[in-house]
Short mmCIF file of N, CA and C in Angstrom, two decimals:
data_model
loop_
_atom_site.label_atom_id
_atom_site.label_comp_id
_atom_site.label_asym_id
_atom_site.label_seq_id
_atom_site.Cartn_x
_atom_site.Cartn_y
_atom_site.Cartn_z
N LEU A 1 9.14 1.49 -21.12
CA LEU A 1 7.58 1.26 -20.48
C LEU A 1 7.69 1.06 -19.33
N ASP A 2 6.80 2.14 -19.17
CA ASP A 2 6.77 1.86 -17.56
C ASP A 2 5.64 0.92 -16.86
N VAL A 3 5.92 0.35 -15.69
CA VAL A 3 4.86 -1.20 -15.72
C VAL A 3 4.76 -0.28 -14.13
N ILE A 4 3.57 0.40 -13.64
CA ILE A 4 3.13 1.00 -12.53
C ILE A 4 2.15 -0.03 -11.44
N ASP A 5 2.39 -0.32 -10.79
CA ASP A 5 1.27 -1.37 -9.77
C ASP A 5 1.65 -0.84 -8.33
N PRO A 6 1.02 -0.57 -7.29
CA PRO A 6 1.15 -0.44 -6.25
C PRO A 6 1.43 -1.51 -5.33
N LYS A 7 0.78 -2.65 -5.81
CA LYS A 7 0.38 -3.30 -5.04
C LYS A 7 1.49 -5.02 -5.12
N ALA A 8 1.65 -5.58 -3.73
CA ALA A 8 2.42 -7.00 -3.64
C ALA A 8 1.16 -7.77 -4.52
N ILE A 9 1.84 -8.97 -5.12
CA ILE A 9 1.51 -10.04 -5.69
C ILE A 9 0.84 -11.00 -4.45
N GLN A 10 -0.38 -11.08 -4.58
CA GLN A 10 -1.35 -12.53 -4.15
C GLN A 10 -1.26 -13.67 -4.66
N GLY A 11 -1.24 -14.98 -3.93
CA GLY A 11 -1.37 -16.38 -4.76
C GLY A 11 -2.42 -16.41 -5.64
N GLY A 12 -3.72 -15.60 -5.49
CA GLY A 12 -4.47 -15.87 -6.42
C GLY A 12 -4.49 -15.36 -7.50
N ILE A 13 -3.14 -14.06 -7.76
CA ILE A 13 -3.34 -14.17 -9.41
C ILE A 13 -2.07 -14.59 -10.30
N LEU A 14 -1.46 -15.55 -9.45
CA LEU A 14 -0.56 -16.43 -10.17
C LEU A 14 -1.30 -16.71 -11.58
N ASN A 15 -2.44 -17.08 -11.79
CA ASN A 15 -3.16 -17.66 -12.94
C ASN A 15 -3.12 -17.04 -14.11
N ARG A 16 -3.49 -15.61 -13.54
CA ARG A 16 -3.62 -14.42 -14.69
C ARG A 16 -2.42 -13.99 -15.20
N CYS A 17 -1.21 -14.02 -14.53
CA CYS A 17 -0.01 -13.71 -15.28
C CYS A 17 1.09 -14.77 -15.44
N LEU A 18 1.75 -14.80 -16.42
CA LEU A 18 2.15 -15.99 -16.80
C LEU A 18 4.04 -15.76 -16.26
N TYR A 19 4.27 -14.68 -16.52
CA TYR A 19 5.44 -14.56 -15.70
C TYR A 19 5.78 -14.33 -14.43
N LEU A 20 4.75 -14.01 -13.58
CA LEU A 20 4.73 -14.23 -11.93
C LEU A 20 5.03 -15.52 -11.52
N LYS A 21 5.35 -16.06 -10.31
CA LYS A 21 6.11 -17.49 -10.00
C LYS A 21 5.31 -17.46 -8.34
N GLU A 22 5.16 -18.65 -7.95
CA GLU A 22 4.75 -18.52 -6.32
C GLU A 22 5.97 -17.97 -5.25
N GLY A 23 7.03 -18.16 -5.87
CA GLY A 23 8.12 -17.17 -5.07
C GLY A 23 8.24 -16.06 -5.06
N ASP A 24 7.37 -15.57 -6.10
CA ASP A 24 7.15 -14.05 -6.16
C ASP A 24 5.99 -13.44 -5.00
N ILE A 25 5.30 -14.04 -4.42
CA ILE A 25 4.25 -13.73 -3.46
C ILE A 25 4.67 -12.94 -2.60
N GLY A 26 4.10 -11.62 -2.18
CA GLY A 26 4.47 -10.83 -1.47
C GLY A 26 5.39 -9.71 -1.96
N SER A 27 5.64 -10.16 -3.35
CA SER A 27 6.58 -9.01 -3.81
C SER A 27 5.64 -7.97 -4.77
N ALA A 28 6.27 -6.96 -5.01
CA ALA A 28 5.93 -5.32 -5.58
C ALA A 28 5.36 -6.37 -7.00
N LYS A 29 4.29 -6.48 -7.20
CA LYS A 29 4.20 -7.11 -8.93
C LYS A 29 4.82 -5.92 -9.76
N ALA A 30 4.67 -4.75 -9.95
CA ALA A 30 5.42 -4.08 -11.23
C ALA A 30 7.47 -4.46 -11.01
N GLU A 31 7.35 -4.83 -9.86
CA GLU A 31 9.10 -5.07 -9.69
C GLU A 31 9.36 -6.59 -10.46
N ALA A 32 8.79 -7.60 -9.95
CA ALA A 32 8.25 -8.58 -10.11
C ALA A 32 7.94 -9.02 -11.65
N LEU A 33 7.21 -8.49 -12.15
CA LEU A 33 6.56 -8.31 -13.72
C LEU A 33 8.06 -8.06 -14.56
N THR A 34 8.37 -6.67 -14.34
CA THR A 34 9.52 -5.84 -15.36
C THR A 34 10.89 -6.88 -15.12
N TYR A 35 11.16 -7.16 -13.91
CA TYR A 35 12.09 -8.04 -13.80
C TYR A 35 11.92 -9.52 -14.32
N ARG A 36 10.95 -10.03 -14.37
CA ARG A 36 10.64 -11.50 -15.04
C ARG A 36 10.55 -11.28 -16.58
N ALA A 37 10.03 -10.43 -17.31
CA ALA A 37 9.38 -10.06 -18.66
C ALA A 37 10.54 -9.81 -19.39
N MET A 38 11.95 -8.75 -18.60
CA MET A 38 13.08 -8.30 -19.47
C MET A 38 13.90 -9.15 -20.30
N PRO A 39 13.85 -10.83 -19.99
CA PRO A 39 14.26 -11.59 -20.86
C PRO A 39 13.85 -11.36 -22.64
N ASP A 40 12.31 -11.45 -22.20
CA ASP A 40 11.55 -11.71 -23.11
C ASP A 40 11.45 -10.45 -24.41
N PHE A 41 12.23 -9.25 -23.86
CA PHE A 41 11.89 -8.02 -24.60
C PHE A 41 13.39 -7.46 -24.44
N PRO A 42 14.27 -7.59 -25.32
CA PRO A 42 15.45 -7.20 -25.13
C PRO A 42 15.91 -5.77 -25.43
N ALA A 43 14.81 -5.74 -26.67
CA ALA A 43 14.72 -4.19 -27.66
C ALA A 43 13.81 -3.21 -26.62
N LEU A 44 13.44 -3.67 -25.54
CA LEU A 44 12.31 -2.68 -24.60
C LEU A 44 12.80 -2.51 -23.23
N ARG A 45 12.90 -1.08 -23.01
CA ARG A 45 12.96 -1.05 -21.70
C ARG A 45 12.17 -0.85 -20.59
N LEU A 46 11.88 -1.83 -19.51
CA LEU A 46 10.77 -1.95 -19.05
C LEU A 46 11.25 -1.23 -17.78
N ARG A 47 10.49 -0.23 -16.85
CA ARG A 47 11.08 0.13 -15.91
C ARG A 47 10.14 0.39 -14.73
N ALA A 48 10.04 -0.48 -13.68
CA ALA A 48 9.15 -0.20 -12.40
C ALA A 48 8.82 0.44 -11.58
N TYR A 49 7.50 0.71 -11.42
CA TYR A 49 6.59 1.70 -10.64
C TYR A 49 6.41 1.10 -9.51
N VAL A 50 6.15 0.91 -8.21
CA VAL A 50 5.26 0.69 -7.15
C VAL A 50 4.96 2.38 -6.43
N ALA A 51 3.87 2.02 -7.47
CA ALA A 51 2.80 3.58 -7.09
C ALA A 51 1.08 3.28 -8.22
N ASP A 52 0.20 4.22 -7.28
CA ASP A 52 -1.07 3.81 -8.33
C ASP A 52 -0.16 5.16 -9.48
N PHE A 53 -1.14 4.72 -10.28
CA PHE A 53 -1.27 6.11 -11.68
C PHE A 53 -1.12 7.58 -11.25
N ARG A 54 -2.07 7.99 -10.77
CA ARG A 54 -2.43 9.32 -10.48
C ARG A 54 -1.12 9.51 -9.76
N SER A 55 -0.07 9.25 -8.97
CA SER A 55 0.91 9.11 -8.10
C SER A 55 1.86 9.58 -9.27
N HIS A 56 2.59 8.34 -10.17
CA HIS A 56 3.47 8.51 -11.36
C HIS A 56 3.16 9.64 -12.39
N VAL A 57 1.97 9.88 -12.62
CA VAL A 57 1.98 11.16 -13.29
C VAL A 57 2.85 12.32 -12.72
N ARG A 58 2.39 12.19 -11.47
CA ARG A 58 2.29 13.35 -10.78
C ARG A 58 3.92 13.89 -10.31
N THR A 59 4.77 12.71 -10.52
CA THR A 59 6.26 12.48 -10.41
C THR A 59 6.70 12.95 -11.93
N LEU A 60 6.31 12.60 -12.96
CA LEU A 60 6.34 13.11 -14.26
C LEU A 60 6.05 14.31 -14.68
N GLY A 61 5.36 14.89 -13.80
CA GLY A 61 5.06 16.41 -14.11
C GLY A 61 4.15 16.60 -15.49
N HIS A 62 4.05 15.93 -16.17
CA HIS A 62 2.95 15.59 -17.19
C HIS A 62 2.37 14.17 -17.72
N PRO A 63 1.43 14.49 -18.33
CA PRO A 63 0.36 13.37 -18.72
C PRO A 63 1.75 12.46 -19.92
N PRO A 64 1.22 10.76 -19.56
CA PRO A 64 2.15 10.09 -20.19
C PRO A 64 1.60 10.39 -21.52
N ALA A 65 2.38 10.00 -22.90
CA ALA A 65 2.16 10.41 -24.51
C ALA A 65 1.11 8.76 -24.53
N LEU A 66 1.18 8.00 -24.25
CA LEU A 66 0.54 6.97 -24.67
C LEU A 66 0.80 6.05 -22.90
N THR A 67 -0.49 5.43 -23.24
CA THR A 67 -0.74 4.63 -21.76
C THR A 67 -1.69 2.94 -22.00
N PHE A 68 -1.30 1.94 -21.99
CA PHE A 68 -2.06 1.04 -21.49
C PHE A 68 -2.36 0.71 -20.28
N VAL A 69 -3.86 0.82 -19.89
CA VAL A 69 -4.39 0.19 -18.50
C VAL A 69 -4.94 -1.33 -18.87
N THR A 70 -4.63 -2.11 -17.78
CA THR A 70 -5.09 -3.45 -17.53
C THR A 70 -5.75 -3.48 -16.31
N VAL A 71 -6.75 -4.02 -16.22
CA VAL A 71 -7.71 -3.92 -14.76
C VAL A 71 -8.30 -5.12 -14.45
N ASP A 72 -7.83 -6.20 -13.33
CA ASP A 72 -8.69 -7.25 -13.26
C ASP A 72 -9.22 -7.62 -12.21
N SER A 73 -9.62 -5.88 -11.70
CA SER A 73 -10.70 -6.41 -10.44
C SER A 73 -12.33 -6.88 -10.85
N ARG A 74 -13.03 -7.00 -10.09
CA ARG A 74 -14.69 -7.32 -10.06
C ARG A 74 -14.90 -6.15 -10.17
N ARG A 75 -14.52 -5.22 -9.61
CA ARG A 75 -15.72 -3.97 -9.68
C ARG A 75 -15.48 -3.25 -11.01
N ALA A 76 -13.81 -3.35 -11.71
CA ALA A 76 -13.86 -2.54 -12.77
C ALA A 76 -14.38 -3.38 -13.63
N GLN A 77 -14.09 -4.64 -13.71
CA GLN A 77 -15.32 -5.45 -14.79
C GLN A 77 -17.09 -5.45 -15.35
N ASP A 78 -17.40 -4.66 -14.04
CA ASP A 78 -18.51 -4.77 -13.43
C ASP A 78 -19.18 -3.31 -14.11
N GLY A 79 -18.02 -2.46 -14.52
CA GLY A 79 -18.09 -0.88 -15.24
C GLY A 79 -18.48 0.10 -14.14
N GLU A 80 -17.90 -0.02 -12.91
CA GLU A 80 -17.88 0.34 -11.67
C GLU A 80 -16.60 1.51 -11.83
N ARG A 81 -16.70 2.54 -11.74
CA ARG A 81 -15.83 3.84 -11.37
C ARG A 81 -14.52 3.36 -10.26
N VAL A 82 -13.44 2.47 -11.00
CA VAL A 82 -12.51 2.37 -9.43
C VAL A 82 -11.51 3.78 -9.18
N PRO A 83 -11.50 4.30 -7.80
CA PRO A 83 -10.79 5.44 -8.05
C PRO A 83 -9.35 5.21 -8.26
#
């Protein structure tokens, strides 16, 4: 499972992701989440990519067979198209 996120962890998101800790602030979200979640999913291979989804697809060379998208921005929640 590829975990893709280009951003760093900010303190305001700690209450929305149980895997992230205060010591993770400033770290890449994808890397910290993957590292902390791996022990709970030993049969699943988690891979962190610090990039946006479009860039990740370009590196794959093809669209992924399956994608889960989670968005917690106010703009996305309000139905605004997020580039």
